Coordinates of C-alpha atoms in Angstrom, one line a residue:
M1 CA 81.8 108.2 54.6
A2 CA 84.5 110.1 52.8
N3 CA 84.1 111.5 49.2
F4 CA 87.1 110.3 47.3
D5 CA 86.3 112.6 44.0
K6 CA 89.5 114.0 42.7
P7 CA 90.2 117.4 44.6
N8 CA 89.6 120.7 42.9
A9 CA 92.2 122.6 44.9
A10 CA 95.3 121.7 47.1
I11 CA 94.7 120.6 50.8
K12 CA 95.8 123.3 53.3
L13 CA 94.5 121.8 56.5
V14 CA 93.7 118.4 57.8
F15 CA 92.2 117.9 61.4
R16 CA 91.6 114.8 63.3
G17 CA 89.3 114.5 66.1
T18 CA 85.5 115.2 67.2
F19 CA 83.3 117.4 65.0
I20 CA 79.9 118.3 66.3
H21 CA 77.3 119.8 64.0
S22 CA 73.7 120.0 62.8
T23 CA 72.2 118.6 59.6
Q24 CA 68.8 118.9 58.1
K25 CA 67.9 115.6 59.6
S26 CA 69.4 116.0 63.0
A27 CA 69.7 118.7 65.6
L28 CA 73.1 117.3 66.8
D29 CA 75.3 115.1 64.8
I30 CA 78.7 113.9 66.3
L31 CA 81.5 112.6 64.2
E32 CA 84.1 111.0 66.5
D33 CA 87.6 110.3 65.6
A34 CA 87.0 112.0 62.0
L35 CA 89.2 113.6 59.5
L36 CA 88.3 116.8 57.9
G37 CA 90.3 118.4 55.3
V38 CA 90.1 122.2 54.1
D39 CA 91.5 123.2 50.6
T40 CA 93.4 126.2 49.8
A41 CA 90.0 128.0 48.9
G42 CA 89.0 127.6 52.3
K43 CA 86.3 125.0 51.6
I44 CA 85.7 121.7 53.1
A45 CA 87.4 119.1 50.8
F46 CA 86.6 115.9 52.5
I47 CA 85.3 114.3 55.8
G48 CA 86.1 110.8 56.6
N49 CA 87.0 108.5 59.4
S50 CA 90.6 108.0 60.7
Q51 CA 90.7 104.3 59.1
E52 CA 90.6 106.1 55.8
L53 CA 93.6 108.3 56.4
E54 CA 95.9 106.7 53.9
K55 CA 93.5 106.4 51.1
L56 CA 92.6 110.1 51.9
S57 CA 96.1 111.1 51.9
Q58 CA 96.9 109.7 48.5
T59 CA 93.8 110.9 47.0
F60 CA 94.0 114.6 48.0
G61 CA 97.7 114.8 48.1
F62 CA 98.7 115.6 51.8
S63 CA 101.2 113.9 54.2
P64 CA 99.6 112.0 57.3
S65 CA 102.4 113.8 59.3
D66 CA 100.5 117.1 58.5
V67 CA 97.4 116.1 60.4
T68 CA 96.6 118.3 63.4
Q69 CA 95.3 116.0 66.2
L70 CA 92.7 117.3 68.5
T71 CA 92.8 116.3 72.3
Q72 CA 90.2 114.4 73.9
H73 CA 88.9 117.5 75.5
E74 CA 88.6 119.2 72.3
F75 CA 86.1 119.4 69.5
F76 CA 85.3 121.5 66.5
M77 CA 81.8 123.0 66.0
P78 CA 80.5 125.3 63.4
G79 CA 81.0 129.1 63.8
L80 CA 78.3 130.9 65.5
V81 CA 75.8 132.9 63.4
D82 CA 74.5 136.2 64.9
T83 CA 71.5 137.2 63.0
H84 CA 70.9 140.6 64.5
I85 CA 73.4 143.0 66.1
H86 CA 73.7 146.6 66.2
A87 CA 77.5 147.3 65.8
S88 CA 77.1 151.0 66.6
Q89 CA 75.5 150.3 70.1
Y90 CA 78.4 148.4 71.3
S91 CA 80.1 151.5 73.0
Y92 CA 77.2 151.3 75.8
A93 CA 76.5 147.6 75.9
G94 CA 75.7 146.5 79.4
T95 CA 74.2 149.9 80.4
A96 CA 71.0 151.8 79.7
L97 CA 68.5 149.0 80.2
D98 CA 66.0 150.7 82.4
M99 CA 63.5 151.9 79.8
P100 CA 61.1 150.3 77.2
L101 CA 62.0 150.2 73.7
L102 CA 60.8 153.4 72.0
Q103 CA 61.9 155.7 75.1
W104 CA 65.2 153.6 75.1
L105 CA 65.8 154.6 71.5
T106 CA 65.3 158.4 71.9
T107 CA 67.1 158.5 75.3
Y108 CA 70.2 156.3 74.5
T109 CA 70.4 154.9 71.1
F110 CA 70.0 157.9 68.8
P111 CA 72.2 160.1 70.7
V112 CA 74.9 157.5 70.6
E113 CA 74.4 156.6 66.9
S114 CA 74.6 160.5 66.0
H115 CA 78.3 160.3 67.1
F116 CA 79.1 157.9 64.0
K117 CA 79.5 161.0 61.6
D118 CA 83.0 161.1 63.3
L119 CA 84.9 158.1 61.5
E120 CA 87.6 158.1 64.3
F121 CA 84.9 157.3 66.8
A122 CA 83.3 154.9 64.4
H123 CA 86.6 153.3 63.8
R124 CA 87.3 152.7 67.6
V125 CA 83.8 151.2 68.2
Y126 CA 83.7 149.1 65.1
A127 CA 87.2 147.7 65.4
Q128 CA 86.3 146.5 69.1
V129 CA 82.9 144.9 68.1
V130 CA 84.4 143.1 65.3
K131 CA 87.1 141.7 67.5
R132 CA 84.9 141.0 70.4
T133 CA 82.3 138.9 68.5
L134 CA 85.3 137.0 66.6
R135 CA 86.7 136.2 69.9
N136 CA 83.3 134.9 71.0
G137 CA 83.1 132.8 68.0
T138 CA 80.8 134.6 65.8
T139 CA 82.1 133.8 62.4
T140 CA 79.0 135.4 60.7
A141 CA 77.3 138.6 61.8
C142 CA 74.5 140.6 60.4
Y143 CA 75.2 144.1 61.4
F144 CA 73.1 147.3 61.7
A145 CA 75.4 150.4 61.4
T146 CA 73.9 154.0 61.5
I147 CA 72.8 156.5 58.9
H148 CA 76.1 157.5 58.0
T149 CA 77.3 156.1 54.8
D150 CA 81.1 156.4 55.3
A151 CA 81.2 155.0 58.6
S152 CA 79.1 152.1 57.5
L153 CA 81.5 151.4 54.7
L154 CA 84.2 151.5 57.4
L155 CA 82.5 148.8 59.4
G156 CA 82.6 146.7 56.2
Q157 CA 86.2 147.3 55.8
I158 CA 87.0 146.4 59.3
A159 CA 85.0 143.2 59.1
N160 CA 86.9 142.2 56.0
D161 CA 90.3 143.0 57.4
F162 CA 89.7 140.8 60.5
G163 CA 88.3 138.0 58.3
Q164 CA 84.6 138.1 59.7
R165 CA 81.7 136.9 57.3
A166 CA 79.4 139.9 57.5
L167 CA 76.2 141.6 56.2
V168 CA 76.4 145.2 56.9
G169 CA 73.5 147.6 56.7
K170 CA 73.5 151.5 56.5
V171 CA 70.3 152.4 58.4
C172 CA 67.6 154.1 56.8
M173 CA 65.3 156.4 58.7
D174 CA 63.5 159.6 57.3
S175 CA 60.7 160.0 59.7
K176 CA 61.4 163.1 62.1
N177 CA 62.2 162.3 65.8
S178 CA 62.8 164.6 68.8
L179 CA 66.5 164.5 68.4
N180 CA 66.4 165.1 64.6
Y181 CA 68.6 161.8 64.1
C182 CA 67.3 161.0 60.5
E183 CA 67.7 161.7 56.8
T184 CA 65.5 163.2 54.4
T185 CA 63.8 160.8 51.9
P186 CA 65.9 161.5 48.9
E187 CA 69.0 161.6 51.0
S188 CA 68.3 158.2 52.4
Q189 CA 67.4 156.8 49.1
N190 CA 70.7 158.1 47.3
E191 CA 72.9 157.3 50.2
T192 CA 71.8 153.9 50.3
R193 CA 72.5 153.3 46.6
R194 CA 76.1 154.9 47.2
F195 CA 76.5 152.6 50.2
I196 CA 75.5 149.6 48.2
K197 CA 77.6 150.6 45.1
E198 CA 80.8 151.3 47.0
L199 CA 80.7 148.3 49.2
L200 CA 80.1 146.0 46.3
D201 CA 82.7 147.7 44.3
R202 CA 85.3 146.9 47.0
K203 CA 84.7 143.1 46.0
Y204 CA 85.3 141.8 49.6
P205 CA 84.8 138.1 49.6
L206 CA 82.7 137.8 52.7
V207 CA 81.2 141.2 53.4
K208 CA 78.1 142.2 51.5
P209 CA 75.6 145.0 52.0
V210 CA 71.9 144.5 53.4
V211 CA 69.2 146.9 52.7
T212 CA 68.2 148.3 56.4
P213 CA 65.1 150.1 57.0
R214 CA 65.3 150.5 60.7
F215 CA 61.7 149.9 61.3
V216 CA 58.3 151.1 59.8
L217 CA 57.8 153.8 62.4
S218 CA 61.1 155.5 61.3
C219 CA 60.5 155.2 57.6
T220 CA 57.9 157.1 55.4
K221 CA 56.0 155.0 53.0
D222 CA 57.9 156.7 49.9
L223 CA 61.2 155.4 51.5
L224 CA 59.9 151.9 52.2
G225 CA 58.8 151.5 48.6
E226 CA 62.0 152.6 47.3
L227 CA 64.1 150.4 49.6
G228 CA 61.8 147.5 48.2
T229 CA 62.8 148.4 44.8
I230 CA 66.5 148.8 45.5
A231 CA 66.5 145.4 47.2
K232 CA 64.7 143.7 44.4
K233 CA 67.0 145.1 41.6
T234 CA 70.1 144.3 43.3
N235 CA 68.9 140.8 44.9
L236 CA 70.3 141.9 48.2
H237 CA 69.6 140.8 51.7
I238 CA 66.9 143.0 53.7
Q239 CA 66.9 143.4 57.5
S240 CA 64.6 145.2 60.0
H241 CA 62.6 144.8 63.1
I242 CA 59.1 143.7 63.6
S243 CA 56.5 143.3 66.6
E244 CA 59.1 143.9 69.2
N245 CA 57.1 145.9 71.8
V246 CA 53.4 146.3 72.6
E247 CA 53.5 150.1 72.2
E248 CA 55.3 149.7 68.9
V249 CA 52.7 147.4 67.6
K250 CA 49.8 149.8 68.7
L251 CA 51.6 152.8 66.8
V252 CA 52.3 150.8 63.7
K253 CA 48.4 150.1 63.4
Q254 CA 47.6 153.7 63.9
H255 CA 50.1 154.7 61.2
F256 CA 49.4 151.9 58.5
P257 CA 45.6 151.4 58.9
D258 CA 45.4 150.3 55.3
C259 CA 47.5 147.2 56.0
K260 CA 46.3 144.1 57.6
N261 CA 48.9 143.8 60.1
Y262 CA 52.5 144.7 60.8
A263 CA 54.1 142.0 58.4
D264 CA 51.6 143.0 55.7
I265 CA 53.4 146.4 55.7
Y266 CA 56.7 145.0 54.8
H267 CA 55.0 142.6 52.3
K268 CA 53.2 145.6 50.7
Y269 CA 56.6 147.3 50.1
N270 CA 58.5 144.2 48.6
L271 CA 60.5 144.0 51.8
L272 CA 59.4 140.5 52.9
T273 CA 61.4 138.1 50.6
D274 CA 63.4 134.8 51.0
K275 CA 66.5 137.1 51.9
T276 CA 64.7 139.0 54.7
V277 CA 65.5 138.7 58.2
M278 CA 63.3 140.4 60.7
A279 CA 64.4 140.8 64.4
H280 CA 62.1 139.7 67.3
G281 CA 58.6 139.1 66.1
C282 CA 57.3 138.6 69.6
Y283 CA 53.7 139.6 68.9
L284 CA 53.4 138.0 65.4
S285 CA 50.1 136.1 64.7
D286 CA 49.6 132.9 63.1
E287 CA 48.7 134.7 60.0
E288 CA 51.9 136.6 59.8
L289 CA 53.9 133.7 60.5
S290 CA 52.1 131.9 57.6
L291 CA 53.1 134.9 55.3
F292 CA 56.7 134.6 56.6
R293 CA 56.6 131.0 55.6
E294 CA 55.1 131.8 52.1
T295 CA 57.7 134.3 51.3
G296 CA 60.6 132.7 52.8
A297 CA 61.4 135.4 55.1
S298 CA 63.0 134.5 58.4
L299 CA 63.1 135.7 62.1
S300 CA 66.0 136.5 64.3
H301 CA 65.1 135.6 68.0
C302 CA 67.0 137.9 70.4
P303 CA 66.1 136.8 73.8
N304 CA 68.3 138.8 76.0
S305 CA 67.1 142.1 74.5
N306 CA 63.4 141.0 74.7
I307 CA 64.0 140.5 78.3
S308 CA 66.3 143.3 79.3
L309 CA 63.9 145.9 77.6
C310 CA 60.8 144.0 78.9
S311 CA 59.6 143.9 75.2
G312 CA 58.1 140.3 75.1
V313 CA 58.7 136.8 74.7
L314 CA 58.9 134.8 71.6
N315 CA 57.4 131.4 71.4
V316 CA 60.0 129.7 69.4
R317 CA 58.3 126.4 69.3
N318 CA 55.4 128.1 67.5
V319 CA 57.5 129.8 64.9
L320 CA 59.2 126.3 64.2
K321 CA 55.7 124.9 64.0
H322 CA 55.0 127.3 61.2
K323 CA 58.2 126.3 59.5
V324 CA 59.7 129.7 59.5
K325 CA 63.5 130.1 59.2
L326 CA 64.7 131.1 62.6
G327 CA 68.3 132.2 64.1
L328 CA 69.4 133.7 67.1
G329 CA 70.8 137.3 67.7
T330 CA 72.5 139.1 70.4
D331 CA 70.8 142.4 69.5
V332 CA 73.4 144.5 71.1
A333 CA 72.9 146.9 72.9
G334 CA 69.2 146.1 73.9
G335 CA 70.8 142.8 74.5
Y336 CA 73.8 143.4 76.8
S337 CA 76.2 140.6 75.6
A338 CA 77.8 140.4 72.3
S339 CA 78.2 136.7 72.9
M340 CA 76.2 134.1 71.0
L341 CA 76.7 131.7 73.8
D342 CA 74.7 134.1 75.9
A343 CA 72.1 134.3 73.2
M344 CA 71.8 130.4 73.4
R345 CA 71.4 130.4 77.2
R346 CA 68.7 133.0 77.2
A347 CA 66.8 131.2 74.7
L348 CA 66.8 128.2 76.6
D349 CA 65.7 130.3 79.7
V350 CA 62.8 131.8 77.7
S351 CA 61.7 128.6 76.7
K352 CA 61.7 127.4 80.1
F353 CA 59.7 130.3 81.3
L354 CA 57.0 129.6 78.8
T355 CA 57.0 126.0 80.2
I356 CA 56.5 127.4 83.7
Q357 CA 53.6 129.4 82.5
N358 CA 52.2 126.5 80.5
P359 CA 53.3 123.1 81.5
E360 CA 51.9 121.8 78.1
H361 CA 54.5 123.9 76.3
S362 CA 57.4 121.9 74.7
T363 CA 60.7 123.3 76.1
L364 CA 63.5 123.7 73.7
T365 CA 66.5 121.2 74.2
F366 CA 69.9 122.6 74.2
E367 CA 70.6 120.4 71.0
E368 CA 67.8 122.5 69.1
V369 CA 69.3 125.7 70.4
F370 CA 72.6 124.7 69.2
R371 CA 71.1 124.2 65.7
L372 CA 69.5 127.6 65.9
A373 CA 72.9 129.2 66.5
T374 CA 74.8 127.6 63.8
L375 CA 72.9 125.9 61.0
G376 CA 69.7 127.8 61.7
G377 CA 71.4 131.1 61.6
S378 CA 72.9 130.3 58.3
E379 CA 69.5 129.5 57.0
A380 CA 67.9 132.7 58.4
L381 CA 70.5 134.7 56.5
S382 CA 70.1 132.5 53.2
L383 CA 73.8 131.6 53.6
D384 CA 73.3 127.9 54.2
D385 CA 74.7 127.1 50.9
Q386 CA 78.1 128.4 52.2
T387 CA 78.3 127.9 55.9
G388 CA 76.4 126.7 59.1
N389 CA 77.7 123.0 59.4
F390 CA 80.4 120.7 58.2
E391 CA 79.4 119.5 54.8
V392 CA 81.9 118.9 51.7
G393 CA 81.8 122.0 49.5
K394 CA 80.8 124.6 52.3
D395 CA 83.4 127.1 53.8
F396 CA 85.3 125.9 56.8
D397 CA 83.8 128.3 59.5
A398 CA 84.6 126.5 62.7
L399 CA 85.5 126.9 66.3
R400 CA 88.0 124.8 68.0
V401 CA 86.8 124.4 71.6
N402 CA 89.1 123.2 74.5
L403 CA 87.1 122.5 77.6
T404 CA 90.3 122.2 79.7
V405 CA 92.2 125.4 78.7
P406 CA 94.1 126.7 81.6
G407 CA 92.4 129.2 83.7
G408 CA 89.0 128.5 81.9
P409 CA 85.5 128.4 83.4
I410 CA 84.8 124.7 83.1
D411 CA 85.9 121.9 85.4
L412 CA 85.7 118.5 84.2
I413 CA 85.4 116.2 87.1
Q414 CA 85.0 112.9 85.0
K415 CA 85.4 111.6 81.6
S416 CA 82.8 113.1 79.4
E417 CA 81.5 112.1 76.0
P418 CA 81.3 114.6 73.3
K419 CA 77.5 115.4 73.8
I420 CA 78.2 116.2 77.5
Q421 CA 81.1 118.2 76.6
L422 CA 79.2 120.3 74.1
E423 CA 76.4 120.9 76.8
K424 CA 79.0 122.0 79.4
F425 CA 80.6 124.5 77.0
M426 CA 77.1 125.9 76.0
N427 CA 76.2 126.5 79.8
L428 CA 79.5 127.1 81.3
G429 CA 82.0 128.1 78.5
D430 CA 83.3 131.5 77.3
D431 CA 85.9 132.9 74.9
R432 CA 88.7 131.4 76.7
N433 CA 87.5 128.0 75.5
I434 CA 87.5 129.0 72.0
V435 CA 91.1 128.7 71.3
E436 CA 90.9 128.9 67.5
V437 CA 88.4 130.4 65.0
F438 CA 88.2 129.7 61.3
V439 CA 86.4 131.6 58.8
A440 CA 86.4 130.2 55.1
G441 CA 89.8 128.4 56.0
R442 CA 91.4 131.2 57.6
K443 CA 92.5 131.3 61.1
V444 CA 91.1 134.7 62.4
V445 CA 91.6 134.0 66.1
P446 CA 94.2 134.3 67.7
F447 CA 94.5 137.5 65.9
T448 CA 97.3 138.7 63.7
E449 CA 95.8 142.1 63.2
P450 CA 97.1 145.3 61.6
T451 CA 98.8 147.7 64.0
A452 CA 96.2 150.1 63.3
Y453 CA 93.5 148.1 64.9
N454 CA 95.5 147.6 68.3
C455 CA 92.9 149.1 70.5
T456 CA 92.6 149.0 74.2
E457 CA 91.2 145.9 75.4

């Protein structure tokens, strides 16, 4: 089971206990009484069974007395991957869910996002959302910010300071709207270049820029084309929205009559690549899903938002049938919860709703949804070579879960095997059960934060 090759770096942490993750072959792989070592670079150095302790300690140069033993009600799982979240909308999360998408944007979203030219306000919101998501086990987040370059750079700084793995996008939108929350085309292009250069120049190890056209209705053709060029030249990730709402899809057809469908628009402007993640996709045709598969683009399933804004229902089973990469997203604040546990629960609810409508529909299992929230999310963000599960050589992004934490939400009535413990955590657990969070081998929860980031809880 263990790899006894000579280590490349010294061992920093060794844990013994239950590890639950997904692999390419299995949605759920449970390693009981296992040993996992993390080196000083934050990478998984070895995974073995407890009987190999002596040999592992000799090979990797650690003392058996340094091993941290998990209790019978604890397990490690990979960090959760939020493939779509609007950090700037966190300030009004849990409210303003009484309108459909396009009206919701102009009534609530654009006015709030306009405030982010105020860096003090931006700092307050962004520090809170990074802390909240980390506490809830989100080790990787793909963030939308706003059109404001300096505030977007601030989000990257805060994610880096707290140790979260993040893709951060300065939002691009040059189409006029009733609130005049937009940029000119040259401004959007130039500020995007500035944002990318300045964020990359900071050389944050886990925070990178992502090219971010809001969606095609908010961008002119000139801007879409230039963003595609920028992404290609820089080999950066791309994020946007697609086929979220019926009214939106109709307007897109009217504005782009020369394109076959919604996905074809992004493809035409070189924005559908193997590093692209598109949120929603509720109304994508089989032809469009095939294009996603051919280009390597991925989807972010945001069930809370789709339900809360009455936007639509994504048939995840059909997406998986087309072999399209798929992860889960909270889509704050269209989704009212910043917790990926909520996204997992809502994904199961939506799948069951589809089965109610059509008994022949194959309902997702909790094991499959677990995979979507971990390894699936890392695949959707093209980060699965770095994170997503417990494999030697990958970064140790992990949650230490304790089902019996004092005052927690879970009651264990009888002895439960690890699979049952995971299911209970997914359905009943919350941030109280997540006692430690690691990103690239660094313990980021509980927080040891700079005084400047001590915001009111």
